[in-house]
PDB file of C-alpha atoms and ligand atoms in Angstrom:
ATOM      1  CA  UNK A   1     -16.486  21.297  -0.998  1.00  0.00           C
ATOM      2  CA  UNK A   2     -17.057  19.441   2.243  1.00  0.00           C
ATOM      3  CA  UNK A   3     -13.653  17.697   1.438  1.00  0.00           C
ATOM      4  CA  UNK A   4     -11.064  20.536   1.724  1.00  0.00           C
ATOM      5  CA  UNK A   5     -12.395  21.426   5.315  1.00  0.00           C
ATOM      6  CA  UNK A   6      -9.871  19.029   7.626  1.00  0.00           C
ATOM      7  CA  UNK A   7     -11.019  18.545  11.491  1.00  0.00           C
ATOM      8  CA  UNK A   8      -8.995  21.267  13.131  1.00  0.00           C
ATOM      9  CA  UNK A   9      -6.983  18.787  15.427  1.00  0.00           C
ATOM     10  CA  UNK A  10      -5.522  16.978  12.252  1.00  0.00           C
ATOM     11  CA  UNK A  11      -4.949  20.103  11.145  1.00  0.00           C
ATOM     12  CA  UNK A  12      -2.455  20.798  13.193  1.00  0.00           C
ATOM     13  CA  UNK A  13      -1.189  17.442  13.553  1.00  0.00           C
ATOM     14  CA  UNK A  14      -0.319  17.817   9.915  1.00  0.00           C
ATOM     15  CA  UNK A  15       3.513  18.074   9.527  1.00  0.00           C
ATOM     16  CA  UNK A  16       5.038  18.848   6.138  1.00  0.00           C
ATOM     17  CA  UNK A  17       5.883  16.900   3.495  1.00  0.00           C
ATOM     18  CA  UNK A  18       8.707  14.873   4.068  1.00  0.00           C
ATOM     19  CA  UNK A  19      11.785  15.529   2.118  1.00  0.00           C
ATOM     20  CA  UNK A  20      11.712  12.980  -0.932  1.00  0.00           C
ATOM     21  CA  UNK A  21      14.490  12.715  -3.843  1.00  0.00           C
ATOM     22  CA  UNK A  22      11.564  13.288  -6.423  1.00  0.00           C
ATOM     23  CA  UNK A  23      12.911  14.396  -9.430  1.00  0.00           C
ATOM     24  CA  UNK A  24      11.229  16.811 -11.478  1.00  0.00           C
ATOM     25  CA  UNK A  25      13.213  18.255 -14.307  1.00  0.00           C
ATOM     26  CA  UNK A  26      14.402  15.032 -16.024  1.00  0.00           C
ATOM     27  CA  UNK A  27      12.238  13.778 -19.120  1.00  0.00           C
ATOM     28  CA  UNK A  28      10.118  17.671 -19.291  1.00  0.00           C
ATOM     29  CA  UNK A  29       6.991  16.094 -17.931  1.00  0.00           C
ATOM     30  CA  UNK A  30       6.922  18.993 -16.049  1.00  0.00           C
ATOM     31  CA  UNK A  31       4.477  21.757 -17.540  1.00  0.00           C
ATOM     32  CA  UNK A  32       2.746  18.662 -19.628  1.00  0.00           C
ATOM     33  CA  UNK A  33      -1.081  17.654 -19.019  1.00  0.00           C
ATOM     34  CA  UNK A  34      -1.489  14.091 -19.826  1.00  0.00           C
ATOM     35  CA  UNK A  35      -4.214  11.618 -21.158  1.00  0.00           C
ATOM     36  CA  UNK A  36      -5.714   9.572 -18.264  1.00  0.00           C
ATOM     37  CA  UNK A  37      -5.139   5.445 -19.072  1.00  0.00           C
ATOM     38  CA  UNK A  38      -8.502   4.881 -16.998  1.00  0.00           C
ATOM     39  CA  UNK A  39     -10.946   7.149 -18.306  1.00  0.00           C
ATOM     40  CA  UNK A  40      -9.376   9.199 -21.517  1.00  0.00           C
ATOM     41  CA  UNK A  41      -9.810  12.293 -19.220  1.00  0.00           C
ATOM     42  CA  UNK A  42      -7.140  15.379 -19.985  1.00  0.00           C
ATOM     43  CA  UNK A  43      -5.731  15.934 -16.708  1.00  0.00           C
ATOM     44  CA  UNK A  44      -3.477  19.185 -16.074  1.00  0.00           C
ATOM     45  CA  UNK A  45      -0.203  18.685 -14.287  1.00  0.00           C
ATOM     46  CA  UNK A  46      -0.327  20.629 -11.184  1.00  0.00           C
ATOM     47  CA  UNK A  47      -2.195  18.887  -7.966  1.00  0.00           C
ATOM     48  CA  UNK A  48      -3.218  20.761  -5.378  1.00  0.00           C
ATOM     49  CA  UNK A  49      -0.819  19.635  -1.667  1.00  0.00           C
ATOM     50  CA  UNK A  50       1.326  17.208  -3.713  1.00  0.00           C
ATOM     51  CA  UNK A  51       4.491  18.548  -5.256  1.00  0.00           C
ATOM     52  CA  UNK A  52       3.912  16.118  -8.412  1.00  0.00           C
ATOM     53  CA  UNK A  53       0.567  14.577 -10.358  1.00  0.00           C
ATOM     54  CA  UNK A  54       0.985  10.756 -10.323  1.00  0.00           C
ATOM     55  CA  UNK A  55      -2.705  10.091 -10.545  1.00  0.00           C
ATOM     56  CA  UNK A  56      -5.896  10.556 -12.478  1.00  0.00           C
ATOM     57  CA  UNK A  57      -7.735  13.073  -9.634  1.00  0.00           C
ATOM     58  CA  UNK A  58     -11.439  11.317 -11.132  1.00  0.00           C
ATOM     59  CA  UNK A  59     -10.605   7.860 -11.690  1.00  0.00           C
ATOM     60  CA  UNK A  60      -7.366   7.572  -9.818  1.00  0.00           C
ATOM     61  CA  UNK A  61      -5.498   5.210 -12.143  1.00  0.00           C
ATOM     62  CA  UNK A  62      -1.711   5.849 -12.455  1.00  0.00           C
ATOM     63  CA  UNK A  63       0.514   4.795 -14.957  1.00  0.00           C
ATOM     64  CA  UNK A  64       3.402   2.811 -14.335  1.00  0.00           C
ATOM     65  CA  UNK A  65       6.580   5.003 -15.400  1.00  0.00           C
ATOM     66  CA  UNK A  66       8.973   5.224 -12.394  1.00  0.00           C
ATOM     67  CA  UNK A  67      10.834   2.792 -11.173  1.00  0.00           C
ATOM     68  CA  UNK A  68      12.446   2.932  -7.850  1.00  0.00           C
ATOM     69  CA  UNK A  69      12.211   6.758  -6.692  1.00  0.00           C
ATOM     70  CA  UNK A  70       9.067   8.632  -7.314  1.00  0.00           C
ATOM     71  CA  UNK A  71       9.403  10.803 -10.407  1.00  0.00           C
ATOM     72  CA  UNK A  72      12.279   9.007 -11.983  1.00  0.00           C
ATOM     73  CA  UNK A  73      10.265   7.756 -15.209  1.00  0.00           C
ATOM     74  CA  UNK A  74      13.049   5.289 -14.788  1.00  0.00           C
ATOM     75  CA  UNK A  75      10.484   2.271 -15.633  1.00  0.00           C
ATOM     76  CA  UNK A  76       9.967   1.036 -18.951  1.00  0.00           C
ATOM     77  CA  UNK A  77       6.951  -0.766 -18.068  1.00  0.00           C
ATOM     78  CA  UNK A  78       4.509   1.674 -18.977  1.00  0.00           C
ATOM     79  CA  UNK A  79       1.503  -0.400 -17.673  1.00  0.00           C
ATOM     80  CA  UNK A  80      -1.742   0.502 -16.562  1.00  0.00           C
ATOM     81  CA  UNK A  81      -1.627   1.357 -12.686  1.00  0.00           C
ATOM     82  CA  UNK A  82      -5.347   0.583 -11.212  1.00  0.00           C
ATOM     83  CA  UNK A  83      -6.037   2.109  -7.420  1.00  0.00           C
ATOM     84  CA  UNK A  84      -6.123  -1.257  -5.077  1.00  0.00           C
ATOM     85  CA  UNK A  85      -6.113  -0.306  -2.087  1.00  0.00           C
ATOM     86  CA  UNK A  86      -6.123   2.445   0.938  1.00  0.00           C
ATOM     87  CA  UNK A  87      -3.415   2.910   3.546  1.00  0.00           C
ATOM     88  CA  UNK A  88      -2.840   5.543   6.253  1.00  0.00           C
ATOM     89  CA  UNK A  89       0.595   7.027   7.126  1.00  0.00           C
ATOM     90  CA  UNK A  90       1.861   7.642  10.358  1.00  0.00           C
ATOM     91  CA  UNK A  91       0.575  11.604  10.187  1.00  0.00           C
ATOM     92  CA  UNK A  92      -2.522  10.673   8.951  1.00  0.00           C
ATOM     93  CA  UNK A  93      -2.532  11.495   5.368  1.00  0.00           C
ATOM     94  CA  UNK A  94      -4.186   8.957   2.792  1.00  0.00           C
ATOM     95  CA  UNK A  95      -2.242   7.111   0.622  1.00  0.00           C
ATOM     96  CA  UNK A  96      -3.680   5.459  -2.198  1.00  0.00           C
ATOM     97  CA  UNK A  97      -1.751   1.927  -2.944  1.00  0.00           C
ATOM     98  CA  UNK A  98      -1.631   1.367  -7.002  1.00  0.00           C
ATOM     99  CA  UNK A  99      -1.066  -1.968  -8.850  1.00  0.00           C
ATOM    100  CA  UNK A 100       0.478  -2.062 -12.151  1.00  0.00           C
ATOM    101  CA  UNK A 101      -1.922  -4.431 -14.328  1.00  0.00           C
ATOM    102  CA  UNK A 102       1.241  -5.079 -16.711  1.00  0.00           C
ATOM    103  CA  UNK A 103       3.779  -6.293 -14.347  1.00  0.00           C
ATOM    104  CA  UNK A 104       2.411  -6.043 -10.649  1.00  0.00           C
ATOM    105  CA  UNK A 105       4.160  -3.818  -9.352  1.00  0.00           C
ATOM    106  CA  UNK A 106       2.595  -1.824  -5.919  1.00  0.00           C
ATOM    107  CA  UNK A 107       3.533   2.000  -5.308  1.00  0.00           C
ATOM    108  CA  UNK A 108       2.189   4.106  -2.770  1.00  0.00           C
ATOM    109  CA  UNK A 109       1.398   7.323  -3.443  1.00  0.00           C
ATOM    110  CA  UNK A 110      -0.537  10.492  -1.298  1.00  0.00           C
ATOM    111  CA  UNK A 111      -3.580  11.759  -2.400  1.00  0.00           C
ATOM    112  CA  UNK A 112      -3.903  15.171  -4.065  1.00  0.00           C
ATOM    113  CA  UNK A 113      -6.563  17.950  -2.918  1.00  0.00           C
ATOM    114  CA  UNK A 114      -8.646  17.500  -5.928  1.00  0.00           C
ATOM    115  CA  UNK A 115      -8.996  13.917  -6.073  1.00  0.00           C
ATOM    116  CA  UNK A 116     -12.500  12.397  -6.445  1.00  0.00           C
ATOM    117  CA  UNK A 117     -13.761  11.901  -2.806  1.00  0.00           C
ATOM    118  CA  UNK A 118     -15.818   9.579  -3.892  1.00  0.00           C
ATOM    119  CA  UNK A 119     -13.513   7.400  -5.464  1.00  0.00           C
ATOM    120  CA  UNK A 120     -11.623   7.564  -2.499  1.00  0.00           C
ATOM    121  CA  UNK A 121     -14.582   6.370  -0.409  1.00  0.00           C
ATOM    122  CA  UNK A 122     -15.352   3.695  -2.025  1.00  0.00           C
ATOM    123  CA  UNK A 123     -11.797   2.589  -2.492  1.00  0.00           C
ATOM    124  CA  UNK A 124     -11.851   3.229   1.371  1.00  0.00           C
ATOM    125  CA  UNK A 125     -15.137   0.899   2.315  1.00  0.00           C
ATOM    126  CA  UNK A 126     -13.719  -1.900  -0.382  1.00  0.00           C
ATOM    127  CA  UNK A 127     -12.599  -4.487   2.663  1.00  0.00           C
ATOM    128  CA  UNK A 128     -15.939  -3.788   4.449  1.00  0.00           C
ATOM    129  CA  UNK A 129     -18.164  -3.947   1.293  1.00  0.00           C
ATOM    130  CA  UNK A 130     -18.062  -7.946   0.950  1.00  0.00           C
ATOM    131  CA  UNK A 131     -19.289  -9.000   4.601  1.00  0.00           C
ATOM    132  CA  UNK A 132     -17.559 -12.709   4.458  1.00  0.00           C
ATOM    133  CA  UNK A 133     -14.627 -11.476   6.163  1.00  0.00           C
ATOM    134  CA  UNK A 134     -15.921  -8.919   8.130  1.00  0.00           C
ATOM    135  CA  UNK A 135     -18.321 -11.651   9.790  1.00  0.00           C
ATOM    136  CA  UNK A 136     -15.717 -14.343   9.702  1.00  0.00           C
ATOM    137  CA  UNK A 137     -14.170 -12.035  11.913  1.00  0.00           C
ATOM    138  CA  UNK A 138     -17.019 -11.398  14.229  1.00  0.00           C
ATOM    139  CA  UNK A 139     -17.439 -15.068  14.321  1.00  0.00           C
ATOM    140  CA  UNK A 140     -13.996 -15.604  15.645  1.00  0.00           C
ATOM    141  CA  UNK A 141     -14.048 -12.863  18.848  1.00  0.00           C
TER     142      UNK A 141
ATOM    143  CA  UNK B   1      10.890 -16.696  -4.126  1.00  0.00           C
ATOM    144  CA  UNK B   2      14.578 -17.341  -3.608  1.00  0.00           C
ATOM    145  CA  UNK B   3      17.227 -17.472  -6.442  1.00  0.00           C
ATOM    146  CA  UNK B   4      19.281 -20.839  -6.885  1.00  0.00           C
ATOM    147  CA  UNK B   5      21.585 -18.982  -8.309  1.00  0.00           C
ATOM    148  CA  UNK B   6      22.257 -16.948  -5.307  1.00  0.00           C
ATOM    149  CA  UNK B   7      24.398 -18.718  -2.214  1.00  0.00           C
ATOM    150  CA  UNK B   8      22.973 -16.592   0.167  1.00  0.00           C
ATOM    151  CA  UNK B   9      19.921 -17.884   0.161  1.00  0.00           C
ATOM    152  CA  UNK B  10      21.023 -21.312   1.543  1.00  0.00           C
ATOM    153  CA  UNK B  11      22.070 -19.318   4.533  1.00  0.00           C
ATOM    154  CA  UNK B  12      18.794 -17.747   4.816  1.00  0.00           C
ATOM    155  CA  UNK B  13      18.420 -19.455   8.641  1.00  0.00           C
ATOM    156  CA  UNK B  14      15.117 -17.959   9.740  1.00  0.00           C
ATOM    157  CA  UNK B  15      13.047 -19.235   7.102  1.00  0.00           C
ATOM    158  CA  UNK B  16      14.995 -22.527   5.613  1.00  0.00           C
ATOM    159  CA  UNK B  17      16.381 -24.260   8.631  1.00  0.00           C
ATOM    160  CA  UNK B  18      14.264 -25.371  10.765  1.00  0.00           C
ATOM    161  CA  UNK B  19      10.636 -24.657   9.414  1.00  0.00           C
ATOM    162  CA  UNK B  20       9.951 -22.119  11.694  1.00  0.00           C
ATOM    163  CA  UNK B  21      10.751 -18.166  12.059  1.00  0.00           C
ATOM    164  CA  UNK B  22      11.241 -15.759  14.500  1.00  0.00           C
ATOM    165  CA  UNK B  23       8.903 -12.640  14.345  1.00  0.00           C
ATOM    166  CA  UNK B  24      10.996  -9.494  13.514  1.00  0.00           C
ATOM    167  CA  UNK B  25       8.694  -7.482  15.724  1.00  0.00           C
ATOM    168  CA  UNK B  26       7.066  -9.292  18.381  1.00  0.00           C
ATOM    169  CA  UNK B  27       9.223 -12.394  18.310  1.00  0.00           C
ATOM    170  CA  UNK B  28       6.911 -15.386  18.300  1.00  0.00           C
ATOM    171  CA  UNK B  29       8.150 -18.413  16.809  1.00  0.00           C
ATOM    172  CA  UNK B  30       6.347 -18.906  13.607  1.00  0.00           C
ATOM    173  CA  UNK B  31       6.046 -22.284  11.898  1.00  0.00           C
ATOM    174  CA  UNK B  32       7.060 -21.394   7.994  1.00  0.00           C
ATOM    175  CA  UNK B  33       3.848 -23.469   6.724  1.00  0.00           C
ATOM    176  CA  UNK B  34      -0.366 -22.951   7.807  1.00  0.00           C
ATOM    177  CA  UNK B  35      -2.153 -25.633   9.204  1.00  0.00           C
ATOM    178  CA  UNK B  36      -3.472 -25.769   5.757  1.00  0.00           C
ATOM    179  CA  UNK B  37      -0.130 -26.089   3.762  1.00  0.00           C
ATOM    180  CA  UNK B  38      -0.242 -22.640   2.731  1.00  0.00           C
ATOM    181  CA  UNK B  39       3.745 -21.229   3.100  1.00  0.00           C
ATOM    182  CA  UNK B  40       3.256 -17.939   5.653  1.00  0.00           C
ATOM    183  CA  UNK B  41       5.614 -14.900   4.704  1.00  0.00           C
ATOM    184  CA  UNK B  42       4.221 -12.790   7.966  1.00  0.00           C
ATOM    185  CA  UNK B  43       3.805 -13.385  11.486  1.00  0.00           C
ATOM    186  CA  UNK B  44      -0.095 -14.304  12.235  1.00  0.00           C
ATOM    187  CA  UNK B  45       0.080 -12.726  15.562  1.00  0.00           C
ATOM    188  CA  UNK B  46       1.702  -9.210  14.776  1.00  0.00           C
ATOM    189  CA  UNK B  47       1.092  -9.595  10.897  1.00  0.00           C
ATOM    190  CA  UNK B  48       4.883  -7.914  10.610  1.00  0.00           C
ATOM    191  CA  UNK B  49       7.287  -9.663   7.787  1.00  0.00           C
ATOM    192  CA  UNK B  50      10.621  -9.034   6.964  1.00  0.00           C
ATOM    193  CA  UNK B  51      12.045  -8.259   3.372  1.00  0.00           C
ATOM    194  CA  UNK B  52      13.739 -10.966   2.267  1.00  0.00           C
ATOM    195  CA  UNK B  53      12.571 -11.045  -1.879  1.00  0.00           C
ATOM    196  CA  UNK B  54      13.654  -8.297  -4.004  1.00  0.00           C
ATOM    197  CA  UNK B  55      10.028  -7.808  -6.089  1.00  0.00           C
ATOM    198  CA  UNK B  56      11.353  -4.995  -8.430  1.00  0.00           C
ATOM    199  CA  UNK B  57      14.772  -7.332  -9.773  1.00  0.00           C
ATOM    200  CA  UNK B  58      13.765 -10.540  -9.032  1.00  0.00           C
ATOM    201  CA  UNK B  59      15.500 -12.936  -6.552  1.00  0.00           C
ATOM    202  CA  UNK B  60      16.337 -12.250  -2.388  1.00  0.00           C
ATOM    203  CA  UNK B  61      16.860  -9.188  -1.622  1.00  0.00           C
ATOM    204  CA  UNK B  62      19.766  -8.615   1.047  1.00  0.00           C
ATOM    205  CA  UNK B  63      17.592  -5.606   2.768  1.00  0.00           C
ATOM    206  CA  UNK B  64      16.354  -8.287   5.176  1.00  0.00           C
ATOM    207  CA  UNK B  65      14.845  -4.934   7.264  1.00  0.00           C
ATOM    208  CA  UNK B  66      11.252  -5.487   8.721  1.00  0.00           C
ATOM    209  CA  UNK B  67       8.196  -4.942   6.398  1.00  0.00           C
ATOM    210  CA  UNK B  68       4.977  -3.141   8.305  1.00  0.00           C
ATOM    211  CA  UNK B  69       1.212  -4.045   7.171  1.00  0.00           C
ATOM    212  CA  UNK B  70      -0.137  -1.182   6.037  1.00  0.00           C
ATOM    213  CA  UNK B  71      -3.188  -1.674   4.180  1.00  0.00           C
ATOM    214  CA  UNK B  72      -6.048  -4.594   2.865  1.00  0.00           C
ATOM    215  CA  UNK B  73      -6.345  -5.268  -0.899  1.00  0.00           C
ATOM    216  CA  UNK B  74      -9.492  -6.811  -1.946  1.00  0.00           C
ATOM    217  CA  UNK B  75      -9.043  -9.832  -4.784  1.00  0.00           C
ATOM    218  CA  UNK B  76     -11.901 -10.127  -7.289  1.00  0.00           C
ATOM    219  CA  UNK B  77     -12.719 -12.869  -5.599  1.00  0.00           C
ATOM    220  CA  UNK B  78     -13.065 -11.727  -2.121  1.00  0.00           C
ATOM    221  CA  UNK B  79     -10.211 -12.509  -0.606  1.00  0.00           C
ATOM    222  CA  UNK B  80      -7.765 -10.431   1.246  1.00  0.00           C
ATOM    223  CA  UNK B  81      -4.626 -10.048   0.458  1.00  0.00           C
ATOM    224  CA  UNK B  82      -1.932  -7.506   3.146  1.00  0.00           C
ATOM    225  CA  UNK B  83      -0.029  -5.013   1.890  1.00  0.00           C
ATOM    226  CA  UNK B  84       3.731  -4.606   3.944  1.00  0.00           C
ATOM    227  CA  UNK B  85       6.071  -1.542   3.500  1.00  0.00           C
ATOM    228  CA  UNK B  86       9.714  -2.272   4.217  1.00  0.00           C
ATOM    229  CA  UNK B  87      10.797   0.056   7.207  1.00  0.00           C
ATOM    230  CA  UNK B  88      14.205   0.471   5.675  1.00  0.00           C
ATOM    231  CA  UNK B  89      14.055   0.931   2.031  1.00  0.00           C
ATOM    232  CA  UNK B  90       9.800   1.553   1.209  1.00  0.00           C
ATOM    233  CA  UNK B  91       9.241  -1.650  -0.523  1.00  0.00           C
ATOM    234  CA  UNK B  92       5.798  -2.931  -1.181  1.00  0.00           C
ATOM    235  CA  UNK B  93       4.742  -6.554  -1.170  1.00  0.00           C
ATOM    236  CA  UNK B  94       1.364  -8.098  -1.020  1.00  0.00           C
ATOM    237  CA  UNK B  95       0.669 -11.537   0.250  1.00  0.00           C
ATOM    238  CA  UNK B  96      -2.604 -13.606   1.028  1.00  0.00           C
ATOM    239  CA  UNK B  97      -4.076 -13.808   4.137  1.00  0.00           C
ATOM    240  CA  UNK B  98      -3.988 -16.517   6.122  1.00  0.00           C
ATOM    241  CA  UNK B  99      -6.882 -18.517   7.938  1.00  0.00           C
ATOM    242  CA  UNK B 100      -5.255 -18.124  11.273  1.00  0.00           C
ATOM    243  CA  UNK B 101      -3.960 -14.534  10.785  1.00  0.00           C
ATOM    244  CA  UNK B 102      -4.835 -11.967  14.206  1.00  0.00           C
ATOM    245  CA  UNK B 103      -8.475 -10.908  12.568  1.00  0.00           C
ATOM    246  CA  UNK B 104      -8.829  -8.094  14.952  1.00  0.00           C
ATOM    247  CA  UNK B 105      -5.350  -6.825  13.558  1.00  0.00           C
ATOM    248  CA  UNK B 106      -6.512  -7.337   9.879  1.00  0.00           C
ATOM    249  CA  UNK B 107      -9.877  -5.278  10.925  1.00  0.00           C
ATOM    250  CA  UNK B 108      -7.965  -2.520  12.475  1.00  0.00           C
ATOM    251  CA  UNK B 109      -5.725  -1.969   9.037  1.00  0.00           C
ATOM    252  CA  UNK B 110      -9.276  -2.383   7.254  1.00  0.00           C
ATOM    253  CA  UNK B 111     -10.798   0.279   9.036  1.00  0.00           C
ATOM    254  CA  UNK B 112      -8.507   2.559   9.872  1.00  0.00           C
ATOM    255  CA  UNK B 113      -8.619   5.098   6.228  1.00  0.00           C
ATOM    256  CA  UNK B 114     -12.013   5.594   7.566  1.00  0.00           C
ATOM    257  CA  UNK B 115     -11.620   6.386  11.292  1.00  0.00           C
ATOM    258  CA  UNK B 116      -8.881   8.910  10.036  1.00  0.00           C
ATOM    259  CA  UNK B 117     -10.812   9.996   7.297  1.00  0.00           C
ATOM    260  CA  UNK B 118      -9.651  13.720   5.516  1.00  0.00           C
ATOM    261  CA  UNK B 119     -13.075  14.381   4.920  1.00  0.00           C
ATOM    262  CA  UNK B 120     -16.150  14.315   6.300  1.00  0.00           C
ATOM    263  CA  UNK B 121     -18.145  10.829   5.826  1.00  0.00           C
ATOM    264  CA  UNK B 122     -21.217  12.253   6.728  1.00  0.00           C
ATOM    265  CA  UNK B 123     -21.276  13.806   2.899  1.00  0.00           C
ATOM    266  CA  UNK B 124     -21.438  10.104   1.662  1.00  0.00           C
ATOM    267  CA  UNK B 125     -25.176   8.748   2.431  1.00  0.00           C
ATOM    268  CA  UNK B 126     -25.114   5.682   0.072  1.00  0.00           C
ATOM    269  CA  UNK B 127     -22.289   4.139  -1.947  1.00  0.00           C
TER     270      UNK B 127
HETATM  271 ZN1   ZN C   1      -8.855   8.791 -15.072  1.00  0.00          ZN
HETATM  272 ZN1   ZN C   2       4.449  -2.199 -14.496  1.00  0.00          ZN
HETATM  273 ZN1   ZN C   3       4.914 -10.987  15.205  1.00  0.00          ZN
HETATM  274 ZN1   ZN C   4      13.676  -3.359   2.454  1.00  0.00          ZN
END
């Protein structure tokens, strides 16, 4: 898999993950696979370099069930989070920006080893796909 | 969107007083309102904005710390919209573009998951 292999100088840019108050225990999701909102898929707790599955790794939709720290389930929302968006952190690292369809709220949240490169790509090239403002910008220099 | 109910937000000087703003990270003076009418919540020439609405309660938020653009949403219909992170307390906002926004700044945040891709692009012939 082409994707695990990271350019050696990123490699060792690469700093651990930063300490976050993610909470783990509370609500026993730990230990539970889940049933993807996006595409029914059974997906199996445990994601490779992230210390807790917040995503769908083949569709990448989330689903909207903390509220302000990550891993709180503090959110009664429960909405459908859709993938809208790419942004890179200051080390590097990918982090995919979701959008809750129910009640539009944005969380940011790193990618996991064995999330669909593909889907990543694409969700990646999305600003570039539809030329008008990459040419508008052109137009403008 | 500021709450009525709220005094502080009468006192909210940068943005209420005197239609303009001053840039929380490269300090231009920024009129409040476009050329076009449209009301601005970022500075055009930086894109920076400062977090002033509260968009998980409702109302102004009283973190007033400075909000970073950190990626490009694409709206169905084509437009783009800039996603900020508050530097203080994570935040995340999104707000349209606007027609006299720094393009080469909006570019760079467009491009830049790809020129520090994880992966290899090469893998990815057509998409
Ligand atoms: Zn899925
Ligand atoms: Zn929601
Ligand atoms: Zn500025
Ligand atoms: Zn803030």
């Amino acid at each position: 898999m082409p994707r695990r292999k990271l350019p050696r100088e990123r490699n060792r840019l690469r700093r651990p993950q930063r300490h976050k108050d993610v909470l783990h225990t509370q609500g026993g999701h730990r230990g539970n696979a889940f049933r993807c909102v996006g595409c029914r898929l059974e997906v199996s707790p445990d994601a490779p370099g992230t210390a807790h599955r917040n995503h769908c790794p083949t569709c990448l939709t989330s689903l909207h069930v903390d509220h302000r720290v990550p891993g709180d389930r503090a959110s009664g929302c429960r909405g459908r989070m859709e993938a809208l968006s790419l942004s890179v952190r200051q080390d590097g690292e990918w982090m995919i920006i979701h959008h809750c369809l129910s009640c539009g709220e944005l969380s940011a949240n790193r990618i996991a080893g064995d999330d669909n490169a593909l889907a990543l790509v694409r969700l990646a090239v999305r600003p570039l796909r539809d030329t008008t403002m990459a040419s508008r910008t052109l137009l403008t220099l | 969107m500021s709450n009525p109910n709220n005094p502080r937000s009468s006192s909210h000087q940068h943005t209420l007083k005197v239609g303009t703003f001053t840039c929380a990270w490269c300090g231009l003076t920024v009129s409040t309102f476009a050329a076009d009418g449209t009301r601005r919540n970022h500075c055009p020439s930086c894109l920076h904005s400062q977090h002033v609405t509260d968009h998980v309660e409702g109302g102004t938020s009283e973190c007033r710390a400075r909000m970073t653009p950190i990626a490009i949403a694409v709206l169905r219909t084509g437009d783009w919209m800039v996603i900020h992170r508050c530097v203080r307390c994570d935040e995340l906002t999104s707000n349209p573009v606007c027609t006299d926004d720094n393009q080469l700044i909006l570019m760079r945040i467009a491009v830049r998951p790809l020129a520090q891709a994880p992966f290899p692009l090469e893998a990815f012939g057509t998409l």
